[in-house]
Amino acid sequence: MSRAVAIVGASAIPVGRHQTADDVALQTLEHEIMTRLVVEAVRDAGVDKQDIQSLVFTLPRPYTRQKYFHTFLMGQLRLACRGNVMEVMGNGMTAALAFDQACNDILLGRANVALALGINMESAVSATEHMMSSMRTTGDVDFHTSAGFTPIAWYAMDAMRYMHEHGATREQIAAVAVKNRHHASLNPLAQFRKPITLDEVVAQRPIVEPLGLYEVPPRGDGAACLVLASEEVARSLGRPYVLVRGRGFCHDGSHQISDVPNDMIGFTAARQAAQDAYRQAGIGPEQLDLAELYAPCTIVEVLVSEAIGLLPHGQGARAAAEGQTRLGGRIPISTSGGLTSRGHPAYVTSLYNYVELAEQLRGRAGERQVKNARFGLATGELGNYNAALIHVMEAVQ
């Protein structure tokens, strides 16, 4: 199709604790947060409310009090749409799929303006309840769940394998956390903004060896809204916008951890999806100016950065320790602070990745601005990158 999609507006709340416990007299209501973000994002875009013909929501957590959230919010917004109004679900890829579906509605001509939006509330739910739910929903009931595997355990095994195969050190992998916290210190949307040192990262209590507290994602609440439009509409607004240049998806046929012998740290789905996205965009990884990666742990950022061609195979941890992925380095990665410091409200995490690219590629990232940023990339994943969804973006001034 000849149509193209652009990001023209964005809004988000700082990642953190927003959910209120059941016994609190004054409750934080999800729809009050979300309606405000829609208004802010639409104002940022400069479009008219009646132009919006599709809204694609991330499925809220089961802890969200208001069910059928998408149609309830339509009533709050007093919107009537002929394109699509729906919720999508895809585990960690949920928000990336919402963005992708909103793009599709524009590409198919169902809408000229579409919203990708969602809210993730979980911080008032006990860690025990959340972890039991996470193990049961992410794992294979015949193996992972009964063995007590958690998602962090998958990544810890990746780290051990990577250190064994490539001689990477614990400190090199931990350097990713230091870099991300520095980026987060410059981001008003980040959950944790106090700078940390390498010694502090290494000294933290282990979560699953060799990953410590600062190398895994915190729990938190978040909400974001992106306004997408056809490129024709984007041009008519007379403002900078971000063009979606390429898209790639791949599922490798496994569930979290493959039961078929394979390269467990190769992230083949990410590699294939990236190749497709680059081919469609007409660029190579060497032309990227920054990347926002869905990387729940330090080791995941290392592995996916190698898989998508940002860094040489086996050199990702060393490159992070040398400062190559830091602001001002050769290829800044996770300029928002990444999942370990910006935060990881799982069902909307990828929306924050797109918000960061929208800010960077429109030259609005403030102290963390990548100079003359033209091309950026965002990744989404399922479990342990058994599947990847990747978008390549371009700045249009």
PDB file of N, CA and C in Angstrom, residues 40 61 148 200 210 219 233 247 279 362 368-369:
ATOM      1  N   GLU A  40      -4.188  15.233  26.460  1.00  0.00           N
ATOM      2  CA  GLU A  40      -2.849  15.790  26.292  1.00  0.00           C
ATOM      3  C   GLU A  40      -2.218  15.350  24.981  1.00  0.00           C
ATOM      4  N   ARG A  61      -4.333  -5.039  33.216  1.00  0.00           N
ATOM      5  CA  ARG A  61      -4.056  -6.123  34.137  1.00  0.00           C
ATOM      6  C   ARG A  61      -5.366  -6.615  34.764  1.00  0.00           C
ATOM      7  N   GLY A 148       8.794 -23.999  39.196  1.00  0.00           N
ATOM      8  CA  GLY A 148       8.973 -22.720  39.853  1.00  0.00           C
ATOM      9  C   GLY A 148       9.782 -21.712  39.059  1.00  0.00           C
ATOM     10  N   GLU A 200      27.859  -0.227  43.428  1.00  0.00           N
ATOM     11  CA  GLU A 200      26.533  -0.368  44.041  1.00  0.00           C
ATOM     12  C   GLU A 200      25.713  -1.447  43.348  1.00  0.00           C
ATOM     13  N   PRO A 210      23.282 -14.668  37.951  1.00  0.00           N
ATOM     14  CA  PRO A 210      24.141 -13.640  38.535  1.00  0.00           C
ATOM     15  C   PRO A 210      23.498 -12.245  38.560  1.00  0.00           C
ATOM     16  N   ARG A 219       8.671  -3.270  39.779  1.00  0.00           N
ATOM     17  CA  ARG A 219       7.236  -3.246  39.505  1.00  0.00           C
ATOM     18  C   ARG A 219       6.761  -1.800  39.570  1.00  0.00           C
ATOM     19  N   VAL A 233      -2.033  13.332   6.667  1.00  0.00           N
ATOM     20  CA  VAL A 233      -2.519  14.127   7.793  1.00  0.00           C
ATOM     21  C   VAL A 233      -1.339  14.738   8.537  1.00  0.00           C
ATOM     22  N   ARG A 247       8.910  -2.408   9.542  1.00  0.00           N
ATOM     23  CA  ARG A 247       8.320  -3.255  10.573  1.00  0.00           C
ATOM     24  C   ARG A 247       8.732  -4.691  10.325  1.00  0.00           C
ATOM     25  N   ARG A 279      15.104  -4.042   6.039  1.00  0.00           N
ATOM     26  CA  ARG A 279      14.873  -4.172   4.593  1.00  0.00           C
ATOM     27  C   ARG A 279      13.708  -3.275   4.168  1.00  0.00           C
ATOM     28  N   ARG A 362      11.641  14.011  17.439  1.00  0.00           N
ATOM     29  CA  ARG A 362      11.086  15.359  17.249  1.00  0.00           C
ATOM     30  C   ARG A 362      11.944  16.415  17.944  1.00  0.00           C
ATOM     31  N   ARG A 368      18.657  14.627  27.570  1.00  0.00           N
ATOM     32  CA  ARG A 368      19.059  13.329  27.024  1.00  0.00           C
ATOM     33  C   ARG A 368      18.914  13.270  25.502  1.00  0.00           C
ATOM     34  N   GLN A 369      18.751  14.401  24.868  1.00  0.00           N
ATOM     35  CA  GLN A 369      18.560  14.445  23.427  1.00  0.00           C
ATOM     36  C   GLN A 369      19.786  13.912  22.689  1.00  0.00           C
TER      37      GLN A 369
END
